[in-house]
Short mmCIF file of C-alpha atoms and ligand atoms in Angstrom, two decimals:
data_model
loop_
_atom_site.label_atom_id
_atom_site.label_comp_id
_atom_site.label_asym_id
_atom_site.label_seq_id
_atom_site.Cartn_x
_atom_site.Cartn_y
_atom_site.Cartn_z
CA UNK A 79 16.91 3.53 -31.98
CA UNK A 80 14.34 4.55 -34.55
CA UNK A 81 15.94 5.27 -37.93
CA UNK A 82 12.94 6.15 -40.07
CA UNK A 83 9.34 7.16 -39.80
CA UNK A 84 7.10 4.18 -39.01
CA UNK A 85 10.22 1.97 -39.03
CA UNK A 86 11.04 -0.59 -36.33
CA UNK A 87 13.03 0.04 -33.19
CA UNK A 88 16.54 -1.34 -33.76
CA UNK A 89 19.27 -2.29 -31.28
CA UNK A 90 22.52 -0.51 -32.06
CA UNK A 91 25.72 0.40 -30.30
CA UNK A 92 26.19 4.14 -29.90
CA UNK A 93 28.62 6.30 -27.96
CA UNK A 94 27.87 8.72 -25.16
CA UNK A 95 29.90 11.91 -24.98
CA UNK A 96 31.33 13.64 -21.91
CA UNK A 97 28.99 14.93 -19.21
CA UNK A 98 28.24 18.64 -19.07
CA UNK A 99 28.51 20.15 -15.55
CA UNK A 100 24.73 19.93 -14.97
CA UNK A 101 24.30 16.45 -16.43
CA UNK A 102 24.09 13.02 -14.86
CA UNK A 103 24.92 9.61 -16.30
CA UNK A 104 22.29 7.03 -15.35
CA UNK A 105 22.57 3.26 -15.70
CA UNK A 106 19.11 2.36 -16.90
CA UNK A 107 17.35 -0.60 -15.28
CA UNK A 108 14.05 -0.29 -17.13
CA UNK A 109 12.10 2.21 -19.24
CA UNK A 110 8.36 2.39 -19.82
CA UNK A 111 6.96 2.63 -23.33
CA UNK A 112 4.53 5.53 -23.72
CA UNK A 113 2.25 6.43 -26.61
CA UNK A 114 4.39 9.51 -27.19
CA UNK A 115 7.31 7.25 -28.18
CA UNK A 116 5.10 5.59 -30.77
CA UNK A 117 3.68 8.92 -31.98
CA UNK A 118 7.20 10.25 -32.58
CA UNK A 119 8.24 7.07 -34.37
CA UNK A 120 5.19 7.44 -36.61
CA UNK A 121 5.91 11.10 -37.37
CA UNK A 122 2.75 12.28 -35.65
CA UNK A 123 4.71 14.59 -33.37
CA UNK A 124 7.47 16.90 -34.62
CA UNK A 125 10.73 15.39 -33.37
CA UNK A 126 13.65 14.54 -35.68
CA UNK A 127 14.81 11.03 -36.63
CA UNK A 128 16.98 9.00 -36.43
CA UNK A 129 16.75 9.15 -32.67
CA UNK A 130 17.04 7.23 -29.47
CA UNK A 131 13.62 7.58 -27.82
CA UNK A 132 12.45 6.50 -24.36
CA UNK A 133 11.25 8.94 -21.70
CA UNK A 134 10.18 6.85 -18.70
CA UNK A 135 13.59 5.71 -17.52
CA UNK A 136 14.55 4.42 -14.06
CA UNK A 137 17.95 3.30 -12.82
CA UNK A 138 20.97 4.26 -10.79
CA UNK A 139 23.25 7.28 -10.93
CA UNK A 140 26.55 6.19 -12.52
CA UNK A 141 28.37 9.55 -12.69
CA UNK A 142 27.60 13.20 -11.99
CA UNK A 143 28.69 16.45 -13.60
CA UNK A 144 30.76 18.96 -11.62
CA UNK A 145 27.93 21.28 -10.66
CA UNK A 146 25.33 18.65 -9.77
CA UNK A 147 24.15 18.74 -6.18
CA UNK A 148 21.87 16.46 -4.19
CA UNK A 149 22.74 13.30 -6.13
CA UNK A 150 25.45 10.71 -5.62
CA UNK A 151 26.69 7.70 -7.56
CA UNK A 152 24.46 4.73 -6.77
CA UNK A 153 21.31 6.73 -6.00
CA UNK A 154 18.11 5.14 -7.38
CA UNK A 155 16.40 7.64 -9.67
CA UNK A 156 13.40 8.13 -11.94
CA UNK A 157 13.80 10.30 -15.04
CA UNK A 158 11.09 12.68 -16.14
CA UNK A 159 10.50 15.55 -18.59
CA UNK A 160 13.06 18.33 -18.88
CA UNK A 161 12.13 21.93 -18.13
CA UNK A 162 14.17 25.15 -18.34
CA UNK A 163 14.11 26.25 -14.70
CA UNK A 164 14.03 29.92 -15.70
CA UNK A 165 10.64 30.80 -17.18
CA UNK A 166 7.79 32.13 -15.05
CA UNK A 167 6.09 28.73 -14.92
CA UNK A 168 9.25 26.95 -13.78
CA UNK A 169 10.01 29.60 -11.19
CA UNK A 170 6.50 29.42 -9.76
CA UNK A 171 6.58 25.66 -9.29
CA UNK A 172 4.79 24.51 -12.45
CA UNK A 173 7.61 23.13 -14.62
CA UNK A 174 5.07 20.93 -16.41
CA UNK A 175 3.90 24.13 -18.13
CA UNK A 176 7.46 25.29 -18.96
CA UNK A 177 7.48 27.45 -22.08
CA UNK A 178 10.63 25.68 -23.28
CA UNK A 179 9.27 22.18 -22.72
CA UNK A 180 8.64 21.43 -26.39
CA UNK A 181 12.17 22.25 -27.52
CA UNK A 182 13.82 20.61 -24.52
CA UNK A 183 11.86 17.35 -24.81
CA UNK A 184 11.35 17.04 -28.58
CA UNK A 185 14.18 19.07 -30.11
CA UNK A 186 16.49 16.09 -30.63
CA UNK A 187 19.53 17.93 -29.26
CA UNK A 188 20.67 20.15 -26.41
CA UNK A 189 19.48 23.78 -26.67
CA UNK A 190 22.87 24.72 -28.17
CA UNK A 191 22.40 22.09 -30.89
CA UNK A 192 24.96 19.62 -29.54
CA UNK A 193 24.30 15.95 -28.91
CA UNK A 194 25.08 13.68 -25.97
CA UNK A 195 25.49 10.64 -28.20
CA UNK A 196 26.63 9.74 -31.69
CA UNK A 197 26.70 6.65 -33.85
CA UNK A 198 29.59 4.20 -33.98
CA UNK A 199 30.75 5.78 -37.27
CA UNK A 200 30.48 9.26 -35.80
CA UNK A 201 27.17 9.93 -37.55
CA UNK A 202 24.76 12.38 -35.99
CA UNK A 203 21.87 10.90 -34.07
CA UNK A 204 19.07 12.79 -32.41
CA UNK A 205 18.86 12.42 -28.68
CA UNK A 206 17.91 14.32 -25.53
CA UNK A 207 14.35 12.99 -25.94
CA UNK A 208 12.65 14.38 -22.80
CA UNK A 209 16.22 15.13 -21.71
CA UNK A 210 16.99 11.42 -21.42
CA UNK A 211 16.62 9.12 -24.49
CA UNK A 212 16.36 6.19 -22.11
CA UNK A 213 15.69 3.22 -24.39
CA UNK A 214 19.32 2.43 -23.69
CA UNK A 215 21.59 0.80 -21.15
CA UNK A 216 22.89 4.25 -20.16
CA UNK A 217 21.33 7.68 -20.51
CA UNK A 218 22.55 11.20 -19.90
CA UNK A 219 19.94 13.24 -18.08
CA UNK A 220 19.99 16.68 -16.56
CA UNK A 221 19.89 17.46 -12.87
CA UNK A 222 16.50 19.06 -13.42
CA UNK A 223 14.77 15.96 -14.78
CA UNK A 224 16.05 13.44 -12.24
CA UNK A 225 14.00 12.50 -9.19
CA UNK A 226 15.79 10.56 -6.47
CA UNK A 227 13.52 7.83 -5.05
CA UNK A 228 13.39 5.71 -1.91
CA UNK A 229 15.85 2.81 -2.07
CA UNK A 230 13.38 0.11 -0.99
CA UNK A 231 11.18 0.55 -4.08
CA UNK A 232 11.39 -1.97 -6.99
CA UNK A 233 13.44 0.08 -9.44
CA UNK A 234 12.45 -1.74 -12.62
CA UNK A 235 8.78 -0.83 -12.09
CA UNK A 236 9.33 2.87 -11.46
CA UNK A 237 10.03 4.38 -14.90
CA UNK A 238 6.36 4.97 -15.84
CA UNK A 239 6.06 7.23 -12.79
CA UNK A 240 8.04 9.78 -14.82
CA UNK A 241 5.31 10.30 -17.44
CA UNK A 242 2.17 8.18 -17.81
CA UNK A 243 1.33 7.44 -14.19
CA UNK A 244 2.19 10.95 -13.04
CA UNK A 245 0.05 12.40 -15.83
CA UNK A 246 -3.07 10.54 -14.68
CA UNK A 247 -2.56 11.12 -10.98
CA UNK A 248 -1.46 14.74 -11.19
CA UNK A 249 -4.39 15.66 -13.41
CA UNK A 250 -6.82 14.48 -10.73
CA UNK A 251 -4.93 16.00 -7.80
CA UNK A 252 -3.29 19.16 -9.20
CA UNK A 253 -5.46 20.28 -12.12
CA UNK A 254 -8.96 19.12 -11.18
CA UNK A 255 -8.39 19.01 -7.43
CA UNK A 256 -10.98 16.25 -7.05
CA UNK A 257 -11.85 15.88 -3.40
CA UNK A 258 -13.80 13.60 -1.06
CA UNK A 259 -17.32 12.82 -2.24
CA UNK A 260 -16.76 14.08 -5.77
CA UNK A 261 -17.63 12.27 -8.99
CA UNK A 262 -15.17 11.74 -11.81
CA UNK A 263 -15.37 10.10 -15.22
CA UNK A 264 -12.20 8.80 -16.86
CA UNK A 265 -12.37 8.35 -20.63
CA UNK A 266 -9.86 5.71 -21.73
CA UNK A 267 -8.64 3.05 -19.29
CA UNK A 268 -5.02 2.88 -20.42
CA UNK A 269 -2.07 3.64 -18.14
CA UNK A 270 -2.94 7.33 -17.78
CA UNK A 271 -6.65 6.68 -17.26
CA UNK A 272 -6.14 3.90 -14.73
CA UNK A 273 -3.70 6.13 -12.85
CA UNK A 274 -6.43 8.77 -12.74
CA UNK A 275 -8.78 6.12 -11.33
CA UNK A 276 -6.30 5.18 -8.59
CA UNK A 277 -5.68 8.86 -7.78
CA UNK A 278 -9.42 9.53 -7.54
CA UNK A 279 -9.79 6.68 -5.09
CA UNK A 280 -6.94 8.08 -2.98
CA UNK A 281 -8.64 11.51 -3.12
CA UNK A 282 -11.85 10.01 -1.74
CA UNK A 283 -14.05 10.46 -4.81
CA UNK A 284 -17.34 8.64 -4.27
CA UNK A 285 -18.19 7.92 -7.91
CA UNK A 286 -15.35 6.92 -10.22
CA UNK A 287 -16.54 5.92 -13.69
CA UNK A 288 -14.12 4.35 -16.17
CA UNK A 289 -15.08 4.36 -19.85
CA UNK A 290 -13.32 2.20 -22.45
CA UNK A 291 -14.15 -0.21 -25.26
CA UNK A 292 -11.92 -3.06 -24.00
CA UNK A 293 -13.67 -5.25 -21.42
CA UNK A 294 -10.45 -6.47 -19.78
CA UNK A 295 -9.38 -2.88 -19.11
CA UNK A 296 -12.72 -2.12 -17.53
CA UNK A 297 -12.45 -5.09 -15.19
CA UNK A 298 -8.96 -3.96 -14.15
CA UNK A 299 -10.34 -0.44 -13.63
CA UNK A 300 -12.86 -1.87 -11.17
CA UNK A 301 -10.11 -3.68 -9.29
CA UNK A 302 -8.09 -0.45 -9.11
CA UNK A 303 -10.91 1.67 -7.72
CA UNK A 304 -13.54 2.44 -10.36
CA UNK A 305 -16.99 2.28 -8.77
CA UNK A 306 -18.65 1.95 -12.18
CA UNK A 307 -17.59 1.14 -15.74
CA UNK A 308 -19.13 1.95 -19.09
CA UNK A 309 -18.29 0.13 -22.31
CA UNK A 310 -18.11 2.90 -24.89
CA UNK A 311 -18.82 0.44 -27.67
CA UNK A 312 -22.23 -0.43 -26.26
CA UNK A 313 -24.68 2.43 -26.69
CA UNK A 314 -24.76 6.09 -25.78
CA UNK A 315 -22.02 7.00 -23.31
CA UNK A 316 -23.56 10.26 -22.08
CA UNK A 317 -26.80 8.48 -21.13
CA UNK A 318 -24.85 5.67 -19.49
CA UNK A 319 -22.83 8.11 -17.35
CA UNK A 320 -25.95 10.08 -16.42
CA UNK A 321 -27.70 6.89 -15.34
CA UNK A 322 -24.92 6.55 -12.75
CA UNK A 323 -24.64 10.25 -11.83
CA UNK A 324 -27.93 11.89 -12.95
CA UNK A 325 -26.67 15.48 -12.65
CA UNK A 326 -23.45 14.64 -14.49
CA UNK A 327 -19.94 14.27 -13.13
CA UNK A 328 -18.08 16.97 -11.23
CA UNK A 329 -14.91 16.12 -13.13
CA UNK A 330 -13.77 14.29 -16.24
CA UNK A 331 -10.40 13.30 -17.68
CA UNK A 332 -10.05 12.56 -21.37
CA UNK A 333 -7.02 10.39 -22.17
CA UNK A 334 -8.06 9.53 -25.73
CA UNK A 335 -7.67 12.86 -27.54
CA UNK A 336 -10.57 11.90 -29.81
CA UNK A 337 -13.14 14.52 -30.69
CA UNK A 338 -16.23 12.36 -30.21
CA UNK A 339 -15.04 11.26 -26.79
CA UNK A 340 -14.26 14.80 -25.65
CA UNK A 341 -17.70 15.92 -26.82
CA UNK A 342 -19.30 13.17 -24.73
CA UNK A 343 -17.16 14.06 -21.72
CA UNK A 344 -18.35 17.68 -21.91
CA UNK A 345 -22.03 16.72 -22.23
CA UNK A 346 -21.79 14.31 -19.30
CA UNK A 347 -20.35 17.00 -16.97
CA UNK A 348 -22.63 18.58 -14.37
CA UNK A 349 -23.09 22.36 -14.01
CA UNK A 350 -19.75 24.02 -13.25
CA UNK A 351 -17.96 20.74 -13.93
CA UNK A 352 -14.37 20.60 -15.18
CA UNK A 353 -12.86 18.52 -17.97
CA UNK A 354 -9.12 17.95 -18.30
CA UNK A 355 -7.60 17.04 -21.66
CA UNK A 356 -4.30 15.17 -21.43
CA UNK A 357 -3.97 13.85 -24.99
CA UNK A 358 -4.44 15.16 -28.52
CA UNK A 359 -5.06 12.61 -31.25
CA UNK A 360 -6.58 15.18 -33.59
CA UNK A 361 -5.38 18.72 -34.30
CA UNK A 362 -8.77 20.39 -33.94
CA UNK A 363 -11.88 20.03 -31.87
CA UNK A 364 -15.44 21.27 -32.29
CA UNK A 365 -17.51 21.70 -29.17
CA UNK A 366 -21.06 22.49 -28.14
CA UNK A 367 -20.39 26.09 -27.09
CA UNK A 368 -23.85 26.59 -25.71
CA UNK A 369 -23.48 23.60 -23.42
CA UNK A 370 -20.08 24.88 -22.30
CA UNK A 371 -21.32 28.41 -21.65
CA UNK A 372 -24.72 27.67 -20.14
CA UNK A 373 -23.20 24.91 -18.04
CA UNK A 374 -20.47 27.26 -16.76
CA UNK A 375 -18.05 24.43 -17.47
CA UNK A 376 -14.26 24.48 -17.59
CA UNK A 377 -11.98 22.72 -20.07
CA UNK A 378 -8.24 22.71 -19.40
CA UNK A 379 -5.20 21.17 -21.01
CA UNK A 380 -2.82 19.38 -18.63
CA UNK A 381 0.76 18.32 -19.39
CA UNK A 382 2.48 15.67 -17.25
CA UNK A 383 -0.11 16.03 -14.50
CA UNK A 384 0.59 19.71 -13.87
CA UNK A 385 2.73 20.85 -10.95
CA UNK A 386 6.19 19.44 -10.32
CA UNK A 387 7.45 15.90 -10.92
CA UNK A 388 9.72 16.20 -7.88
CA UNK A 389 6.61 16.41 -5.69
CA UNK A 390 4.33 14.03 -7.58
CA UNK A 391 6.64 11.06 -8.07
CA UNK A 392 7.64 10.52 -4.41
CA UNK A 393 4.01 11.03 -3.38
CA UNK A 394 2.72 8.34 -5.75
CA UNK A 395 5.58 6.03 -4.81
CA UNK A 396 4.86 6.33 -1.08
CA UNK A 397 1.21 5.49 -1.77
CA UNK A 398 2.32 2.55 -3.88
CA UNK A 399 4.61 1.21 -1.17
CA UNK A 400 1.74 1.34 1.31
CA UNK A 401 -0.53 -0.57 -1.07
CA UNK A 402 -2.78 2.35 -1.99
CA UNK A 403 -1.63 2.94 -5.57
CA UNK A 404 -0.97 -0.49 -7.15
CA UNK A 405 0.31 0.77 -10.50
CA UNK A 406 2.36 -2.40 -10.92
CA UNK A 407 -0.88 -4.14 -11.93
CA UNK A 408 -0.65 -2.32 -15.29
CA UNK A 409 2.93 -3.31 -16.13
CA UNK A 410 4.31 -6.04 -18.37
CA UNK A 411 8.04 -6.50 -18.80
CA UNK A 412 9.98 -7.06 -22.03
CA UNK A 413 13.63 -7.54 -22.98
CA UNK A 414 15.26 -4.95 -25.27
CA UNK A 415 15.06 -7.50 -28.11
CA UNK A 416 11.28 -7.60 -27.63
CA UNK A 417 10.71 -3.84 -27.91
CA UNK A 418 8.81 -4.11 -31.20
CA UNK A 419 6.57 -6.75 -29.60
CA UNK A 420 5.98 -4.28 -26.77
CA UNK A 421 4.94 -1.60 -29.27
CA UNK A 422 2.56 -4.02 -30.98
CA UNK A 423 1.04 -5.14 -27.66
CA UNK A 424 0.58 -1.52 -26.60
CA UNK A 425 -1.08 -0.49 -29.87
CA UNK A 426 -3.48 -3.43 -29.95
CA UNK A 427 -4.36 -3.02 -26.29
CA UNK A 428 -3.02 -6.35 -25.02
CA UNK A 429 -0.55 -4.64 -22.68
CA UNK A 430 -1.50 -1.54 -20.75
CA UNK A 431 2.01 -0.37 -19.90
CA UNK A 432 5.01 -2.15 -21.44
CA UNK A 433 8.33 -1.75 -19.62
CA UNK A 434 11.63 -2.53 -21.37
CA UNK A 435 14.23 -3.96 -18.99
CA UNK A 436 17.84 -3.06 -19.70
CA UNK A 437 19.35 -4.03 -16.35
CA UNK A 438 20.63 -7.28 -14.89
CA UNK A 439 17.27 -8.69 -13.92
CA UNK A 440 15.72 -8.23 -17.37
CA UNK A 441 12.30 -9.59 -18.18
ZN1 ZN B 233 4.95 9.81 -22.07
ZN1 ZN B 234 10.66 26.74 -17.89
#
């Protein structure tokens, strides 16, 4: 629970209401901590407080609403973002671009204004964060944002598939469509960036350049598939990238949302190159329009990796289980009591992807 802007996460007992027909009760085993949780806590994204946050939950189905199909009690599941299922984007297989996504994931309530949980004194709490609010022992999700996963996978590691890992991988595969022999630069070697690195390796990219200012992240990036690394704190990044790929990179992914980094990413692209933006740390951006135009370059925004979570998550998990997408190398586990330590470790860069364990085999 986060009660106030920039306040700590607190452990509190709250009550879940009855399931709606299209809802599912999930016993949470573990939930990843994403920068979006911290941004909402800090008031940098418009979502009401007090609220139960958490949007990378994984666990087991505990109960299902009357109209839910394809799920049964006991199924292992990963929770992801909620989409409406009715807009053009949802109906054409791109729920990540759902026009209702903002309200459904950040509105703090169901679309009709009701809540799935309330405080022990009956006080109103905001919930339905990404249709889950999964920093909790139990969460109510919707049939649409639940992905059933193979039963032999380690459930407590799987939550980050529902946001951060999927964002990095899907951006490379769905949005940029990086293929064999291509070159790709990844700006920011956090969980999203390292997932982009692993996805580029799977896609057969020949040059995969990770850029960060933290040396330990760069060494992990090399272990996960980066062919080159650039320390952004040591000299001009554009020159460093062009020393590796003289014509510039075919593709780039910016995970930092910082203007100066995005500007570098654009300048280090080759002719007709494409840059995907997956984060926004600043509200506005100024760009070298001449470079963009004369270079015939593309810049696109990508939410949750583009495409559909129901396709992406099983695909990444199958690669993981065959040893080709070792995302577990990024994870560090914490107990619920340690959640504020997890936030601190994430902010200062000591932990790439914290995971809060709520289940039996907690950290
Ligand atoms: Zn997230
Ligand atoms: Zn929609």
